[in-house]
Coordinates of C-alpha atoms in Angstrom, one line a residue:
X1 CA 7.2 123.2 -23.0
X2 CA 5.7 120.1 -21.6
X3 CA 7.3 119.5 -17.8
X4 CA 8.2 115.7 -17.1
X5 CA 6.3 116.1 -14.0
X6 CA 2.7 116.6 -15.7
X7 CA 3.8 112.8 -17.5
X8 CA 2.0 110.8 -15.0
X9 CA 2.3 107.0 -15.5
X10 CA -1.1 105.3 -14.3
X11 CA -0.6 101.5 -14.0
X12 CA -3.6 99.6 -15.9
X13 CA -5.6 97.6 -13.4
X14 CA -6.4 94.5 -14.8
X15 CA -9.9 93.5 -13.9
X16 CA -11.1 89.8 -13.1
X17 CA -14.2 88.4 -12.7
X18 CA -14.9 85.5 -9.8
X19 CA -15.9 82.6 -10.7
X20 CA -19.5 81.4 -10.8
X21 CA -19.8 77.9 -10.2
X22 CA -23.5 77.8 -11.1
X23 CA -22.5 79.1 -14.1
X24 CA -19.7 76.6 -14.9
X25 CA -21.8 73.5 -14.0
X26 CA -24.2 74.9 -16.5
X27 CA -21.6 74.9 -19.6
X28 CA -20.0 71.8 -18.4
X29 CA -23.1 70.1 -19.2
X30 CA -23.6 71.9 -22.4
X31 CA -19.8 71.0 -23.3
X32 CA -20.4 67.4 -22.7
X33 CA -23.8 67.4 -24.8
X34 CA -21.2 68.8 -27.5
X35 CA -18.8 65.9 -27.1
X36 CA -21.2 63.0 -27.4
X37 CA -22.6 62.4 -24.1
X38 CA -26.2 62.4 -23.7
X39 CA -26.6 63.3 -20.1
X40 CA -24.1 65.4 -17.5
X41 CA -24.6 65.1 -14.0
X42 CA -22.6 66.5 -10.5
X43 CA -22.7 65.2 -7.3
X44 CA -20.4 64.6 -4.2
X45 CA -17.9 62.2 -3.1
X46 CA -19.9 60.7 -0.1
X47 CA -20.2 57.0 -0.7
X48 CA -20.1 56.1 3.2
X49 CA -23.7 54.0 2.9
X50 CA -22.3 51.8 -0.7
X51 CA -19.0 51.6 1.3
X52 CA -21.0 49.0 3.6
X53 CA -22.5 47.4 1.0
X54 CA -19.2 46.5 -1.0
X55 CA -17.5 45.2 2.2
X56 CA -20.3 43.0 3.3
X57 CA -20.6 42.2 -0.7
X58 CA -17.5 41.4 -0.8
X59 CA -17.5 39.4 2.6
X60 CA -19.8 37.1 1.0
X61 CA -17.4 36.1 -2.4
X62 CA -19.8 37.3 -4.2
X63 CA -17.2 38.7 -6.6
X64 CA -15.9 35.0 -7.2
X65 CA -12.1 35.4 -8.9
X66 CA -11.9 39.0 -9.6
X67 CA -9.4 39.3 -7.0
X68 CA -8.5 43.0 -8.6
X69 CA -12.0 44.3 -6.7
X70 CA -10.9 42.8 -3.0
X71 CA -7.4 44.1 -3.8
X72 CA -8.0 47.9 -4.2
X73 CA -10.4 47.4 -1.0
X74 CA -12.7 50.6 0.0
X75 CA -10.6 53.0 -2.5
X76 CA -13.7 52.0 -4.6
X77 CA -15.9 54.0 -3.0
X78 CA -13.2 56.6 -2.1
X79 CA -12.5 59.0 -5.3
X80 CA -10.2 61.6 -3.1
X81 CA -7.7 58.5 -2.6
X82 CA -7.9 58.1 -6.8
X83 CA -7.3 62.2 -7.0
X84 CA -5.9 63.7 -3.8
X85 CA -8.3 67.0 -3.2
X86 CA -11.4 66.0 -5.3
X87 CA -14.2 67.4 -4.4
X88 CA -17.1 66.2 -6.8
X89 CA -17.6 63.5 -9.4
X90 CA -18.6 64.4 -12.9
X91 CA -20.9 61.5 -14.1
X92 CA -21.7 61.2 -17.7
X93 CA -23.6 58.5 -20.1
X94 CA -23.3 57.8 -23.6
X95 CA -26.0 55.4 -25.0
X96 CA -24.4 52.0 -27.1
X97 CA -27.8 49.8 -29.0
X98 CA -27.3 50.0 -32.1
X99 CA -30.2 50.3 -35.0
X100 CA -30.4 46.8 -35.3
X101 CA -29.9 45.2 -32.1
X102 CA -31.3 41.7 -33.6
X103 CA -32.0 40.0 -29.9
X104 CA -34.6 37.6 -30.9
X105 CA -33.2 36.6 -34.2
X106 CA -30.2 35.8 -32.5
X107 CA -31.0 34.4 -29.4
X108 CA -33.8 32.3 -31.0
X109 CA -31.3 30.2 -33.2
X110 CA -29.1 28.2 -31.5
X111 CA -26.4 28.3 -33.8
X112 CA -25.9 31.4 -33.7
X113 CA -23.4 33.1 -31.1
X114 CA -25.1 35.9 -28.9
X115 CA -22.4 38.8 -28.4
X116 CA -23.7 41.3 -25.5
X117 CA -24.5 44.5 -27.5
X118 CA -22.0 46.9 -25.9
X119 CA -19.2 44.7 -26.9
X120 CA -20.3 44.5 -31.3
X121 CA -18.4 47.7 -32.0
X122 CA -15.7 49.3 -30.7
X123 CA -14.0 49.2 -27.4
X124 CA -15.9 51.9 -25.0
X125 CA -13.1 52.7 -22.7
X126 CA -10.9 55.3 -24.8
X127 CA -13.3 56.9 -26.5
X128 CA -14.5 58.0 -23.0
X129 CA -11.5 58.3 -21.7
X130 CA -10.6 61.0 -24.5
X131 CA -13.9 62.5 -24.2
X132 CA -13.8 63.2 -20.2
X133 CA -10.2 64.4 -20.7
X134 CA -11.4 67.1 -23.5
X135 CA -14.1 68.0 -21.0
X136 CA -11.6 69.0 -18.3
X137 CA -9.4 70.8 -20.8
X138 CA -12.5 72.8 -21.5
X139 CA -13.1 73.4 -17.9
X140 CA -9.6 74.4 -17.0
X141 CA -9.7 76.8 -20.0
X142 CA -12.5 78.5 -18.6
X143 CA -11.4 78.9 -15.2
X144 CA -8.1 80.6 -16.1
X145 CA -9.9 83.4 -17.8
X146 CA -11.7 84.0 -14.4
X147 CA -10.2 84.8 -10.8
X148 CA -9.9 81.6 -9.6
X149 CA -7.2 80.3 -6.4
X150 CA -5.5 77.3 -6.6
X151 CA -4.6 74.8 -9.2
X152 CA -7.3 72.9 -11.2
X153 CA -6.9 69.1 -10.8
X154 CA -9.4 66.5 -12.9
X155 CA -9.0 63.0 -13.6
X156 CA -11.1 61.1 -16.2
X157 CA -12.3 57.5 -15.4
X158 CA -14.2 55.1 -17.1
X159 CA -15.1 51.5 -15.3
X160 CA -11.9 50.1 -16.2
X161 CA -10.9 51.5 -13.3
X162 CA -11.4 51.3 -9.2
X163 CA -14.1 53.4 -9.1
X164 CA -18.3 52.8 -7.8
X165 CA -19.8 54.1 -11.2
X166 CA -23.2 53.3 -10.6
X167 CA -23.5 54.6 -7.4
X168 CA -21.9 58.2 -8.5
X169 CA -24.5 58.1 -11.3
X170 CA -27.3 57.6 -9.2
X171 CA -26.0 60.6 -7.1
X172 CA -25.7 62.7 -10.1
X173 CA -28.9 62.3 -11.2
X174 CA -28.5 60.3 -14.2
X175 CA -31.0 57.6 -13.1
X176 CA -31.6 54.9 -10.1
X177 CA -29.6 51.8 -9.5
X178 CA -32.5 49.0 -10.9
X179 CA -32.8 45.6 -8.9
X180 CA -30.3 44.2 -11.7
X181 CA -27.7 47.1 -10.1
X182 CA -27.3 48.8 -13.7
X183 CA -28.8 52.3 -13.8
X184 CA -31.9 52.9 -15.1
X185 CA -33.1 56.7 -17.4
X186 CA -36.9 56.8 -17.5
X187 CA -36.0 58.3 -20.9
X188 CA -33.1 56.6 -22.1
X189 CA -33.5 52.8 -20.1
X190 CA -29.8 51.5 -19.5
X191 CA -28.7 50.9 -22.7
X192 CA -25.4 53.6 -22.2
X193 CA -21.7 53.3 -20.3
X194 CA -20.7 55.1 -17.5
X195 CA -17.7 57.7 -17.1
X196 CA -17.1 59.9 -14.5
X197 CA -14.7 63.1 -14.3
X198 CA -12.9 63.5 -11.0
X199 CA -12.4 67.7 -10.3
X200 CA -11.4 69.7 -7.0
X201 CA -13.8 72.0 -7.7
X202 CA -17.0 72.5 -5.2
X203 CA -19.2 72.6 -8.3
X204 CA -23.1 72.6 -7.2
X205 CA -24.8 69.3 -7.1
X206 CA -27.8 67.6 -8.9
X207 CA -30.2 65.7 -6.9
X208 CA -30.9 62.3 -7.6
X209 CA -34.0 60.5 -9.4
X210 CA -36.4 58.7 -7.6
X211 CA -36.3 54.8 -7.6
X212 CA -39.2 53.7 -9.9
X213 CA -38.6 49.8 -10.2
X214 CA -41.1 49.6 -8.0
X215 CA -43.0 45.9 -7.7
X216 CA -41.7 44.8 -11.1
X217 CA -39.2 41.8 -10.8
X218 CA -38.5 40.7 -14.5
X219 CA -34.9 40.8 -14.4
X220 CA -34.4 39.0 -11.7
X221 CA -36.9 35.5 -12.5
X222 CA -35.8 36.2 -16.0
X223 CA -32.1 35.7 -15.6
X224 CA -30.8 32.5 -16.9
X225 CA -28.4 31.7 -13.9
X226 CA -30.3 32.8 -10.8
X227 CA -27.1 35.7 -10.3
X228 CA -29.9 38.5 -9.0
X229 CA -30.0 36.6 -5.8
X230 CA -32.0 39.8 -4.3
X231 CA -33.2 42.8 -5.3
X232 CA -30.2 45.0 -6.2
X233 CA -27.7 42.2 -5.4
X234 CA -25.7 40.0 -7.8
X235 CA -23.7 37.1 -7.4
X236 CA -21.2 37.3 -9.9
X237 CA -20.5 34.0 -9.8
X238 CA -23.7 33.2 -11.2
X239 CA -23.4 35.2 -13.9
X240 CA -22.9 34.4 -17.3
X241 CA -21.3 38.3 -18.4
X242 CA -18.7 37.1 -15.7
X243 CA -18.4 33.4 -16.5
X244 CA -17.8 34.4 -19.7
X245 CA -15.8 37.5 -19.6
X246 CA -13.8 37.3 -15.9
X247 CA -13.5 34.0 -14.9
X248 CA -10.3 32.2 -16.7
X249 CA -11.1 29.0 -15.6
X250 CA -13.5 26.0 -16.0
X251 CA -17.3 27.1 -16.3
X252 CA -19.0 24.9 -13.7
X253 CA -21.3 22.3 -15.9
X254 CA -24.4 23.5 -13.7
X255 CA -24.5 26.8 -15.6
X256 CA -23.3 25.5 -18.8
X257 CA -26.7 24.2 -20.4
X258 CA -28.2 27.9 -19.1
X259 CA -25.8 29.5 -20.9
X260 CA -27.5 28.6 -24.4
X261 CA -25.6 30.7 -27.3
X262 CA -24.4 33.3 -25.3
X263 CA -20.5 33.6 -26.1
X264 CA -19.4 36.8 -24.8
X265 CA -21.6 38.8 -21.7
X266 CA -25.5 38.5 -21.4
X267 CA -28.3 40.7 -21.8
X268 CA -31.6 39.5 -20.5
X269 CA -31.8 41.6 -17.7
X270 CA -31.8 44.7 -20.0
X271 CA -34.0 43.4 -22.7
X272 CA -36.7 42.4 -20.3
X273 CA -36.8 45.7 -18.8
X274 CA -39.7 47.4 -18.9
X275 CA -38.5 50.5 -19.2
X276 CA -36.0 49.5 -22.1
X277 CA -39.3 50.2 -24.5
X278 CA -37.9 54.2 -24.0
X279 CA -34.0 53.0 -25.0
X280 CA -32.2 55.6 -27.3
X281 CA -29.8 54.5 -29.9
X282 CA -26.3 55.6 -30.2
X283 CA -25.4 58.0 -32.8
X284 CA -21.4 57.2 -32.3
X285 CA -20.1 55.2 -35.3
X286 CA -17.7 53.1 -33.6
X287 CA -20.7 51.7 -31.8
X288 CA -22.1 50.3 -34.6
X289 CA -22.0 46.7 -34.9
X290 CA -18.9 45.2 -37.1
X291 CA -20.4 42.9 -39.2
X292 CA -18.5 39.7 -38.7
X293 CA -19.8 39.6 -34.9
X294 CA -23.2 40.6 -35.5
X295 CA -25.1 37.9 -36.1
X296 CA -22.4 35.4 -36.2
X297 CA -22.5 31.1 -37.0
X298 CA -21.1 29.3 -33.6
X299 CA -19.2 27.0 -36.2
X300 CA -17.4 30.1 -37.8
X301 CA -16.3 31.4 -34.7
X302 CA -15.1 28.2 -33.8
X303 CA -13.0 27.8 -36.9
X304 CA -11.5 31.2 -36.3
X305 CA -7.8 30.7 -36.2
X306 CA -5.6 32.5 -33.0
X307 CA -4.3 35.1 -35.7
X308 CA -7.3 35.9 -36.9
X309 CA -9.2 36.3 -33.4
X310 CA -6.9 38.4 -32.3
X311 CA -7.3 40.3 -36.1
X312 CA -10.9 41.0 -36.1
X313 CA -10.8 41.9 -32.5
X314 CA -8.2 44.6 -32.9
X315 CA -9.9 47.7 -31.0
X316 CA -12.9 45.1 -29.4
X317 CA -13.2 44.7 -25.7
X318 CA -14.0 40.9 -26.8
X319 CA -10.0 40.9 -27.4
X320 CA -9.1 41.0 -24.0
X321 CA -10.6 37.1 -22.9
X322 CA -8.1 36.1 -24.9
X323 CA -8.2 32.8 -27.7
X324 CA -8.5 30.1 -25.4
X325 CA -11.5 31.6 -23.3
X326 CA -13.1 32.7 -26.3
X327 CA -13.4 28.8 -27.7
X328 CA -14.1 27.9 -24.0
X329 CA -17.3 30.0 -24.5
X330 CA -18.4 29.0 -27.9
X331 CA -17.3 25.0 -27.1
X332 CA -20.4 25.4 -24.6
X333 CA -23.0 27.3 -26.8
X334 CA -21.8 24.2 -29.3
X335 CA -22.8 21.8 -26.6
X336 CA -26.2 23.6 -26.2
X337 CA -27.0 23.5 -30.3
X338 CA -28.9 21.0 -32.1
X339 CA -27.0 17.6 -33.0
X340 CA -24.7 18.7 -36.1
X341 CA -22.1 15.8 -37.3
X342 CA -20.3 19.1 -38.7
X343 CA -19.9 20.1 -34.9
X344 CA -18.7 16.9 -33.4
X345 CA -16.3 16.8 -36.1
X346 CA -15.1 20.6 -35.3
X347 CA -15.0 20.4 -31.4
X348 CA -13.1 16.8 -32.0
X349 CA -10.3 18.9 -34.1
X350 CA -9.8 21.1 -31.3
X351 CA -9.0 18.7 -28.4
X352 CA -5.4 18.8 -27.2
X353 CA -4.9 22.3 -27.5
X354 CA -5.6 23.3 -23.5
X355 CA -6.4 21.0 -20.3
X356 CA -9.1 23.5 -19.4
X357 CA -10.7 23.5 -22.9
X358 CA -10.5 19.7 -23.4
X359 CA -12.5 19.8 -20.1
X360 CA -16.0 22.4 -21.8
X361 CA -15.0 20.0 -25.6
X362 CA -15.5 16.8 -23.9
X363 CA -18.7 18.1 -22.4
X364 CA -19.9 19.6 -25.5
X365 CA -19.3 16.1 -27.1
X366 CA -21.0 14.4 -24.9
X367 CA -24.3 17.0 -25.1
X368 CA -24.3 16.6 -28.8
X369 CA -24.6 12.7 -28.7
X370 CA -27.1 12.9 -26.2
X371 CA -29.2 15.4 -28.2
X372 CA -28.5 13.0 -31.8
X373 CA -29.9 9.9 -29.4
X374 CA -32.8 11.9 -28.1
X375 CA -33.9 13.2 -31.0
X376 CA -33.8 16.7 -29.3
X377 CA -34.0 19.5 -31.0
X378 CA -36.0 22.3 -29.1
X379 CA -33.0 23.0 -26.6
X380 CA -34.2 26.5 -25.0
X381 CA -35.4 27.3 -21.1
X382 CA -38.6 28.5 -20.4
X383 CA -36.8 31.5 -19.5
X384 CA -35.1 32.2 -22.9
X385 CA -39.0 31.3 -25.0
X386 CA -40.3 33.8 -22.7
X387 CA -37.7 36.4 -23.3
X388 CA -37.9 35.9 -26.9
X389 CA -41.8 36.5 -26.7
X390 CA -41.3 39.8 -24.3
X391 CA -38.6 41.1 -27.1
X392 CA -41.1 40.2 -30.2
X393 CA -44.2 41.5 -28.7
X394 CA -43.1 44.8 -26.2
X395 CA -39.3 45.4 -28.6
X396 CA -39.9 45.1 -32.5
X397 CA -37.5 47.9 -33.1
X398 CA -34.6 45.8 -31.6
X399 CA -35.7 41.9 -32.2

């Protein structure tokens, strides 16, 4: 007979594993390679020494009427007052040019309407935003399998929100802040967006790459405006990505003829780029270009009717300027075109519709009879033949 006494109950002993952090920055770069980004980097939430820098920018106006960046202050360059706890900042890039970037062809015919490349396809911002969010569900799935204290906090941002992306990038490694400010891959040039993925995790950090801009100054005595008033420093005022994108007001006339077709952002600081040559193209399908804002007629875009703007930019980040800013902008590039009666005619139909558009169409007007009485029809800068060249000659992938 079996005694109840000889049944001895031995409690299992469940058995955890710490966990390795080297390990886990490993796979979270593998992960992110898996959801589409081409580079993962880690690094700290120190931004004391860019802190200084955005205050005295900011002292200056350099940020003209975005009012949103003097509003949420130094919280900028402070990510534990975004997420309470964080500990490092998860940078990531995904590259945008698509196959046929067309520069030349479009920024050699004047009436044509040059669209910044990042903006042809579809709006950046939740596509990230989804992507940094799967990321930290992957990383909080893995530490809840290992012995790990505390709760797991993460927060994805993209640059839609207060946060010093370039900076954070340049910290994790995923290349140096050019004199134009963007970030600059040897391999990849700068051709990519920015996310970043707040965690309270004391993950170990990459180091950064070393600045290798060197001498080389194209970007900033190729820029159409003068906005890369020194090395590394922009005055946003100047420039046409923000007269044409944040400011909601007049365009002063001074930067209006330097503007030439350019209808929504600028480029020429990234195509002139030397190392541009090495850019990557995106393999993400709603990057690719929607045909209808590729390589678009000013006079078509003109024409476009409020209902249908805000149609074919369902999903854009060209839909958030709104109608009225969007004519704004291609009123000037019709100003800067060769003498067309057809275009006269069009910006003539238009008048009455805004004070502040009357203001750009009465200009325009005014450019077009000057060009019909001059007889002038070669209406580039210096600056945009010798971009043109650059892109021909050193980029006949992308021209």
């Amino acid at each position: 007979m079996l005694h109840c006494d000889a049944l001895q109950y031995k409690p299992i002993s469940i058995m955890t594993t710490p966990l390795d952090l080297n390990l886990l920055a490993a796979n979270i770069k593998q992960w992110g390679l898996s959801l589409g980004f081409q580079q993962v980097g880690i690094c700290d939430t120190d931004l004391s020494v860019e802190e200084t820098k955005l205050q005295e920018w900011l002292d200056k106006q350099y940020h003209g009427e975005m009012a949103w960046m003097k509003r949420h202050g130094m919280m900028r360059a402070r990510p534990n007052e975004l997420l309470p706890g964080t500990l490092r900042v998860i940078s990531v890039r995904m590259n945008y040019l698509p196959a046929k970037a067309s520069f030349a062809s479009t920024l050699n015919d004047a009436e044509l309407g040059y669209i910044s490349r990042y903006a042809l396809g579809r709006d950046y911002h939740k596509l990230l935003r989804q992507r940094l969010k799967k990321l930290g569900e992957q990383i909080q799935n893995y530490c809840h399998d290992f012995e790990y204290q505390g709760v797991l906090n993460f927060r994805p941002f993209v640059d839609s929100a207060p946060i010093m992306e370039r900076p954070l990038a340049a910290k994790a490694g995923l290349g140096w802040v050019g004199k134009h400010s963007l970030i600059l891959n040897r391999e990849a040039g700068s051709w990519f967006f920015l996310g970043e993925l707040l965690i309270n995790l004391p993950l170990p950090i990459d180091l950064p790459q070393k600045e290798q801009c060197g001498r080389c100054v194209a970007c900033m005595t190729t820029c159409p405006t003068g906005a890369i008033i020194a090395p590394y420093t922009i005055d946003a005022r100047r420039c046409i990505s923000y007269l044409t994108i944040e400011l909601e007001g007049i365009i002063p006339e001074e930067f209006r003829p330097l503007m030439g077709n350019r209808v929504y952002g600028c480029d020429d600081c990234q195509i002139i780029c030397p190392w541009n040559r090495f850019s990557q193209l995106t393999d993400e399908d709603d990057f690719s270009p929607r045909a209808i804002l590729h390589t678009p007629k000013l006079l078509d875009l003109f024409n476009w009717s409020e209902e249908k703007f805000l149609r074919i930019t369902e999903g854009s980040a060209i839909r958030r300027i709104g109608y009225l800013r969007w004519l704004r902008n291609i009123t000037v590039a019709l100003g800067n075109a060769p003498y067309q009666y057809d275009i006269v005619l069009a910006l003539q139909q238009k008048l009455g519709l805004n004070t502040m558009l009357d203001e750009h169409i009465h200009w325009a007007i005014e450019q077009q009879i000057i060009r019909r009485k001059t007889n002038t029809i070669n209406v580039q800068t210096p600056q945009q033949k010798r971009l043109i060249r650059a892109i021909t000659k050193g980029l006949p992938r992308d021209a």
